Short mmCIF file of C-alpha atoms and ligand atoms in Angstrom, two decimals:
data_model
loop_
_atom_site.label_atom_id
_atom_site.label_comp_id
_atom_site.label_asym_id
_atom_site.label_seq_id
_atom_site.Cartn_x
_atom_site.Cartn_y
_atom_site.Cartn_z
CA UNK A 56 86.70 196.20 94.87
CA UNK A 57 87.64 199.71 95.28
CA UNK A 58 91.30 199.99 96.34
CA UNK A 59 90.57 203.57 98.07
CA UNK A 60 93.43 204.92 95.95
CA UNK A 61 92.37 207.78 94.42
CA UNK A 62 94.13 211.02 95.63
CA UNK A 63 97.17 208.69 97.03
CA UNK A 64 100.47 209.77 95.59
CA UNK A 65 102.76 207.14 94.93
CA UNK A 66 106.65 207.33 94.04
CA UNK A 67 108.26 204.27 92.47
CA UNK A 68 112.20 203.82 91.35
CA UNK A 69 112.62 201.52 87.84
CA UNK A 70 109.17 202.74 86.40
CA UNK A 71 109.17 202.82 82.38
CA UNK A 72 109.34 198.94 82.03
CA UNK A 73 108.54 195.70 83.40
CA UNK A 74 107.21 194.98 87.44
CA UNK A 75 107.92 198.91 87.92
CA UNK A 76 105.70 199.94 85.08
CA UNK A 77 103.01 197.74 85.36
CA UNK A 78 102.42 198.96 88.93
CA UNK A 79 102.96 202.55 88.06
CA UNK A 80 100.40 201.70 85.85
CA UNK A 81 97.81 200.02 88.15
CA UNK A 82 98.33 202.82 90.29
CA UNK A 83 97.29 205.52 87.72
CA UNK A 84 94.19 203.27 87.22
CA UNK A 85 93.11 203.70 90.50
CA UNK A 86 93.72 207.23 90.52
CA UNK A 87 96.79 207.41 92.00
CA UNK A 88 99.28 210.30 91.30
CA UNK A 89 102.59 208.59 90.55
CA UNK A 90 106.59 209.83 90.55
CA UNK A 91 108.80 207.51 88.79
CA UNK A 92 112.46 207.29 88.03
CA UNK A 93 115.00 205.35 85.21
CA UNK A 94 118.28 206.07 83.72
CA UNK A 95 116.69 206.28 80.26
CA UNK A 96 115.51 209.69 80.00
CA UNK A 97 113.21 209.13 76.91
CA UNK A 98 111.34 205.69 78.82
CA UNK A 99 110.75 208.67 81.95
CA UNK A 100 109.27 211.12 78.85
CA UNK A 101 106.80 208.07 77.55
CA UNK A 102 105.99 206.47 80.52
CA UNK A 103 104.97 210.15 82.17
CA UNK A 104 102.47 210.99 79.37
CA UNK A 105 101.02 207.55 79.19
CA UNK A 106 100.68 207.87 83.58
CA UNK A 107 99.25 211.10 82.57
CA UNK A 108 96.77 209.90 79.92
CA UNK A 109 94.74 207.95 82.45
CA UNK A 110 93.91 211.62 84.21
CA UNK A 111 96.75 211.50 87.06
CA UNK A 112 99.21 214.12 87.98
CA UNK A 113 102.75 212.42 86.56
CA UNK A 114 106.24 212.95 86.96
CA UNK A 115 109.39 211.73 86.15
CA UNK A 116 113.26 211.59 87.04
CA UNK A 117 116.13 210.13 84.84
CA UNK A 118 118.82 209.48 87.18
CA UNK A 119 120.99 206.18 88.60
CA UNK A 120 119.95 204.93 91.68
CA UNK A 121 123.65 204.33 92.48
CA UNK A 122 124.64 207.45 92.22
CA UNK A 123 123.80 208.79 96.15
CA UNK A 124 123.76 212.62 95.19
CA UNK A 125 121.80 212.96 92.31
CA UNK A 126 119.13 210.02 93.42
CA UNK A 127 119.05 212.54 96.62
CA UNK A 128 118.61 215.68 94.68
CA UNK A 129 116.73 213.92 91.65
CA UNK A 130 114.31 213.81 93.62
CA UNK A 131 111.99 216.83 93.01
CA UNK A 132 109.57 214.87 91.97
CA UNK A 133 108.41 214.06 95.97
CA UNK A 134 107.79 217.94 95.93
CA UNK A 135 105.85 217.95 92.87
CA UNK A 136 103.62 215.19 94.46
CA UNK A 137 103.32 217.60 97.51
CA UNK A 138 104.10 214.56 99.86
CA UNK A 139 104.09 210.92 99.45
CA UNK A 140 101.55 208.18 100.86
CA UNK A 141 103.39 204.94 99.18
CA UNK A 142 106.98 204.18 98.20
CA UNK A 143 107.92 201.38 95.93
CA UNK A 144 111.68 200.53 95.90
CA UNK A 145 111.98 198.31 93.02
CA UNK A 146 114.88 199.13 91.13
CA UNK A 147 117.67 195.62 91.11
CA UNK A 148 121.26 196.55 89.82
CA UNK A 149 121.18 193.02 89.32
CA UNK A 150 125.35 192.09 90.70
CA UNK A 151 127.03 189.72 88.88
CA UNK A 152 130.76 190.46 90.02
CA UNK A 153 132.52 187.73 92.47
CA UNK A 154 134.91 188.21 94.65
CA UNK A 155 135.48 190.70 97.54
CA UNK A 156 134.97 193.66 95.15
CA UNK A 157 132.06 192.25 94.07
CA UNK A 158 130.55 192.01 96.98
CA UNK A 159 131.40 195.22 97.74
CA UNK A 160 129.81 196.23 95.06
CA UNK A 161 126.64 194.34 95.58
CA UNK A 162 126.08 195.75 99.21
CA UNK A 163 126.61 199.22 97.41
CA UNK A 164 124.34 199.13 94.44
CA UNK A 165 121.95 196.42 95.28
CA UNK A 166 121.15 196.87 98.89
CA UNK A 167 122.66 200.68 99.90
CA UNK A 168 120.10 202.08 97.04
CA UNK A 169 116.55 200.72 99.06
CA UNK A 170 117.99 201.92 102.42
CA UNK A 171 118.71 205.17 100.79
CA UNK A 172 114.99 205.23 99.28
CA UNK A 173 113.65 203.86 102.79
CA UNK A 174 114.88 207.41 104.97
CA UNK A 175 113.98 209.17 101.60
CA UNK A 176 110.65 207.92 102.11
CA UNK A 177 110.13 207.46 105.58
CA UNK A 178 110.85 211.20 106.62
CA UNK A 179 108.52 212.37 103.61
CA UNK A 180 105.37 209.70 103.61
CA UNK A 181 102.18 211.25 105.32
CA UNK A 182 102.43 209.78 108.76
CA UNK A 183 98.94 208.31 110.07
CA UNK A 184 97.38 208.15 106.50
CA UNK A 185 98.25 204.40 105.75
CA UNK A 186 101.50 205.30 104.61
CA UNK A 187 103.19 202.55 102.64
CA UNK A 188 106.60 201.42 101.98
CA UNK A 189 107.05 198.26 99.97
CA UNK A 190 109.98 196.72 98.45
CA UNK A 191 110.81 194.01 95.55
CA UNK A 192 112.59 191.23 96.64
CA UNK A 193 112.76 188.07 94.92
CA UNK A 194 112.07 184.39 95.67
CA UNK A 195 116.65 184.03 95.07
CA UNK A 196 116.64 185.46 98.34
CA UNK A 197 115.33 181.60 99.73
CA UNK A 198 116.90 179.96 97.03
CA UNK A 199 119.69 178.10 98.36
CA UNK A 200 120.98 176.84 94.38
CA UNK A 201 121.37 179.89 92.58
CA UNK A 202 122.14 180.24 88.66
CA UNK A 203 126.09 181.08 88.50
CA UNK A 204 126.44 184.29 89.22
CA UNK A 205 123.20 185.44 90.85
CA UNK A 206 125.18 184.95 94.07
CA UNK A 207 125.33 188.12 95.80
CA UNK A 208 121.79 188.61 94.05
CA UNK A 209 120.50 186.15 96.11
CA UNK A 210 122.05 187.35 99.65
CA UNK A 211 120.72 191.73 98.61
CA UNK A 212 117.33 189.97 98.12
CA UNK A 213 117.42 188.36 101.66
CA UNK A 214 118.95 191.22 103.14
CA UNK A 215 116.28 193.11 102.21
CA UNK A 216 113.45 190.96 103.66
CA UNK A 217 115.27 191.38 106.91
CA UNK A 218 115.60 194.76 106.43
CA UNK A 219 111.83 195.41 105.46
CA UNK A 220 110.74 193.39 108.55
CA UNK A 221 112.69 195.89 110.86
CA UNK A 222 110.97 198.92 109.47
CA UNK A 223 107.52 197.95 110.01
CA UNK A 224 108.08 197.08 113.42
CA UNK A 225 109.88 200.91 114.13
CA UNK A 226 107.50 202.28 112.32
CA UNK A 227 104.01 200.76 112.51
CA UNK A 228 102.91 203.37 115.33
CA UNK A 229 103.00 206.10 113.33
CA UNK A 230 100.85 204.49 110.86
CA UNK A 231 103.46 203.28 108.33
CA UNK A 232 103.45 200.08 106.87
CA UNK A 233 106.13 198.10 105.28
CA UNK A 234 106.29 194.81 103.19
CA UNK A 235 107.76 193.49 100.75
CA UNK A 236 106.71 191.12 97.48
CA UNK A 237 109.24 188.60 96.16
CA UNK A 238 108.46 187.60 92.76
CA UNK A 239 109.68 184.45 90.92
CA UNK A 240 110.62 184.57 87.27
CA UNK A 241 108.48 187.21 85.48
CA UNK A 242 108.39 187.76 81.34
CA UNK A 243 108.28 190.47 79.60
CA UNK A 244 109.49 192.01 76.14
CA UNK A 245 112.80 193.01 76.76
CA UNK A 246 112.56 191.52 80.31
CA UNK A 247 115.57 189.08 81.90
CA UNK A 248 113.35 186.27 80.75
CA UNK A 249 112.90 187.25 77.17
CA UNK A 250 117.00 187.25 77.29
CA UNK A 251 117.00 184.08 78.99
CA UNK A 252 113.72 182.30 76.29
CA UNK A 253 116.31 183.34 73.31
CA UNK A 254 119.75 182.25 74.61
CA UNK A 255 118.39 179.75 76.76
CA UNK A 256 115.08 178.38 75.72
CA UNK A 257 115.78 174.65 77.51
CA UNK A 258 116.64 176.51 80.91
CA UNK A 259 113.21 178.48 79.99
CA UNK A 260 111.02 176.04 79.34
CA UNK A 261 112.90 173.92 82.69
CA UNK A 262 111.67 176.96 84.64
CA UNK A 263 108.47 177.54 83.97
CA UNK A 264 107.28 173.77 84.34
CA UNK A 265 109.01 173.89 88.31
CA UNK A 266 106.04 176.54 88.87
CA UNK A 267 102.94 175.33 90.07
CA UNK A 268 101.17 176.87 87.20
CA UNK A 269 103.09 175.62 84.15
CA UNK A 270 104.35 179.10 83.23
CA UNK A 271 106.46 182.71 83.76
CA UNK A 272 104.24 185.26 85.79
CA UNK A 273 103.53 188.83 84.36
CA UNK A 274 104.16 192.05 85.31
CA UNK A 275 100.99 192.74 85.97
CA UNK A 276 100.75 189.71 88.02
CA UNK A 277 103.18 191.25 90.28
CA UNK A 278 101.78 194.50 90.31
CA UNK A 279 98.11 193.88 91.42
CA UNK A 280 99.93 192.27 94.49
CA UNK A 281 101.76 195.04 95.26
CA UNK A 282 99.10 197.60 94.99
CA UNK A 283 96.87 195.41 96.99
CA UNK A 284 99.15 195.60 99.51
CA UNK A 285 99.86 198.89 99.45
CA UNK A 286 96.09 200.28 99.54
CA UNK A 287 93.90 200.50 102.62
CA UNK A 288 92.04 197.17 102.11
CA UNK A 289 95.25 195.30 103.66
CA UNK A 290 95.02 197.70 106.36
CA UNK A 291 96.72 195.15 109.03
CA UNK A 292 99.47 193.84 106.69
CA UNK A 293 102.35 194.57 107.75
CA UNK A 294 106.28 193.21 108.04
CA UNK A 295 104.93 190.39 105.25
CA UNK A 296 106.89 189.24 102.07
CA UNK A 297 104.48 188.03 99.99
CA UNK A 298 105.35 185.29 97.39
CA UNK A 299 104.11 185.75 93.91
CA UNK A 300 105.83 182.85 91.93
CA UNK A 301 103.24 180.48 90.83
CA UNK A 302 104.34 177.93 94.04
CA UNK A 303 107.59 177.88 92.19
CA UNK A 304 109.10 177.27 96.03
CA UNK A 305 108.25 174.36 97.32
CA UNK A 306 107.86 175.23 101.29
CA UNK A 307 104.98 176.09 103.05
CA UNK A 308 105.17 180.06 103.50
CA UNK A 309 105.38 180.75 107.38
N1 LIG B 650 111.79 190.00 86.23
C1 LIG B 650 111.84 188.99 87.07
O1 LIG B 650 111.71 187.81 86.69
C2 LIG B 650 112.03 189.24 88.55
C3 LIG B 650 112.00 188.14 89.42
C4 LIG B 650 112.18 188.35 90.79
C5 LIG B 650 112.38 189.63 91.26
N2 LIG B 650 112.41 190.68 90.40
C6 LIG B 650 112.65 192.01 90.96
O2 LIG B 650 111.62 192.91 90.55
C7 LIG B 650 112.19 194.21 90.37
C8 LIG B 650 111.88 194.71 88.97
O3 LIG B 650 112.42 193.80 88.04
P1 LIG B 650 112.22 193.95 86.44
O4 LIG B 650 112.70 192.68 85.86
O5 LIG B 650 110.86 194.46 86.17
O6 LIG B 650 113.25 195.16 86.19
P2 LIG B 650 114.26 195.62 85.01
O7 LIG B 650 113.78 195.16 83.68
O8 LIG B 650 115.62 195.24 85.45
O9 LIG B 650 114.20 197.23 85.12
C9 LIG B 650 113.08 197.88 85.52
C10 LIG B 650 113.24 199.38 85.62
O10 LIG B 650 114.34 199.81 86.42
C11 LIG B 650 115.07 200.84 85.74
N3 LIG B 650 116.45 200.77 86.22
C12 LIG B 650 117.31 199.73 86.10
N4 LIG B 650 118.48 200.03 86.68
C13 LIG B 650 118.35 201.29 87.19
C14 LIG B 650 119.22 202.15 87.91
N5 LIG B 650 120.46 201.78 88.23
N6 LIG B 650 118.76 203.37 88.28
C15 LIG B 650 117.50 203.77 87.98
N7 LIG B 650 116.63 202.99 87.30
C16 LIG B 650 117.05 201.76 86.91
C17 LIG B 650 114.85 200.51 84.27
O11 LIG B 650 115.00 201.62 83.39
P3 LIG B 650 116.47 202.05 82.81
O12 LIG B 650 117.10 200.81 82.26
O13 LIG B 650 116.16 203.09 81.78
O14 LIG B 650 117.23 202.61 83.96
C18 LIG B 650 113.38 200.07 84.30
O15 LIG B 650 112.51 201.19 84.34
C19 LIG B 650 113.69 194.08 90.66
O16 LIG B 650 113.95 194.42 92.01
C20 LIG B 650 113.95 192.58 90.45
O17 LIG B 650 115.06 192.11 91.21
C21 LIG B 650 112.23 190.52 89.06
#
């Protein structure tokens, strides 16, 4: 199926590894032009000339998503695109802190960041074009037994959802669409999974078998969900968190 991608321009936060890359990549494939950002200046230099390999315009930014000014000025890169058709917010600070500081905290660097990227986005993606703004969530934010510590994790997630939901019904009359895709537990090299397989491998192995499918989803797994949605052919979705966690949940998706 042709996606009708080629010529969009995409920008993506958390693009040199994992769910972030592999759409970044996926997008490229289709001929997308793609903008990413990470902290790690030398993942931004690799993953650029590997975007740029496949015969897209690439660009990069190595800045913090929690730092407010320089994600706000960092971001040149939606002028080097010349406008943007689809946003991807899918960076996760990933809180761990308790207590009222920690929640602070959480509401700062785990939710303040995608509303930040949202009016980024929103006042810069070509209005009436399809424009797309998606967002990772995760399948914690319906969880209601979370591992210790994932917590506030849990509530940004869910947050988010309700969040993403409001924005596509503000903005689905000037041709914007919003959604949202909440994985379940995704492996990778160097991934929160590969941490978790060598510290621990019976929580792992516990994990996988409570999906549906036996296993830990992939990146790319993720990622052909999220272009899908975020390409013409799902023209009416809209104000939808797909699910992409093997039937790891265990309630029907309303
Ligand atoms: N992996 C899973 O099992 C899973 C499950 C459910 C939901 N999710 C969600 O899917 C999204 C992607 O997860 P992932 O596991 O692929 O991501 P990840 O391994 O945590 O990081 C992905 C990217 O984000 C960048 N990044 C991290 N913190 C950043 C910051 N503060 N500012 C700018 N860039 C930052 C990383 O580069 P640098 O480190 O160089 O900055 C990297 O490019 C997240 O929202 C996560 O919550 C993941």
């Amino acid at each position: 199926m042709d996606l009708e991608l080629k010529g969009k321009r995409a920008i993506i936060t958390g693009g040199t590894r994992g769910i972030g890359r592999a759409i970044a990549d996926r997008l490229a494939a289709e001929g997308a032009d793609v903008a990413i950002c990470a902290r790690t200046e030398a993942g931004v230099i690799e993953t650029v000339e590997a975007l740029k390999a496949q015969g897209v315009r690439a660009f990069g930014s190595a800045l913090d998503v929690r730092d407010a000014d320089a994600f706000r000025t960092g971001t040149s890169a939606v002028r080097d695109l010349g406008g943007v058709d689809i946003a991807i917010s899918n960076v996760s600070t990933r809180p761990t802190l308790e207590g009222e500081e920690g929640w602070r905290e959480a509401f700062d660097t785990d939710f303040l960041q995608h509303v930040r990227f949202a009016e980024l986005s929103l006042s810069k993606l070509a209005e009436g074009r399809d424009a797309n703004l998606l967002f990772l969530s995760s399948i914690a934010a319906t969880l209601t037994i979370l591992p210790p510590g994932e917590s506030a994790y849990g509530t940004m997630k869910a947050a988010l959802i309700s969040y993403m939901g409001q924005l596509a019904s503000t903005h689905g009359s000037k041709g914007v669409r919003v959604n949202a895709v909440s994985p379940g537990p995704i492996f990778f090299p160097g991934g929160v999974w590969d941490q978790i397989g060598k510290h621990q491998p019976d929580m792992f192995k516990r994990v996988a078998q409570m999906s549906a499918l036996g296993r830990h989803g992939t990146p790319e797994e993720v990622a052909d969900a999220v272009v899908f949605l975020c390409s013409p052919k799902a023209g009416y979705i809209t104000g939808a968190n797909l699910r992409v966690d093997g039937a790891m949940v265990k309630t029907v998706n309303h």
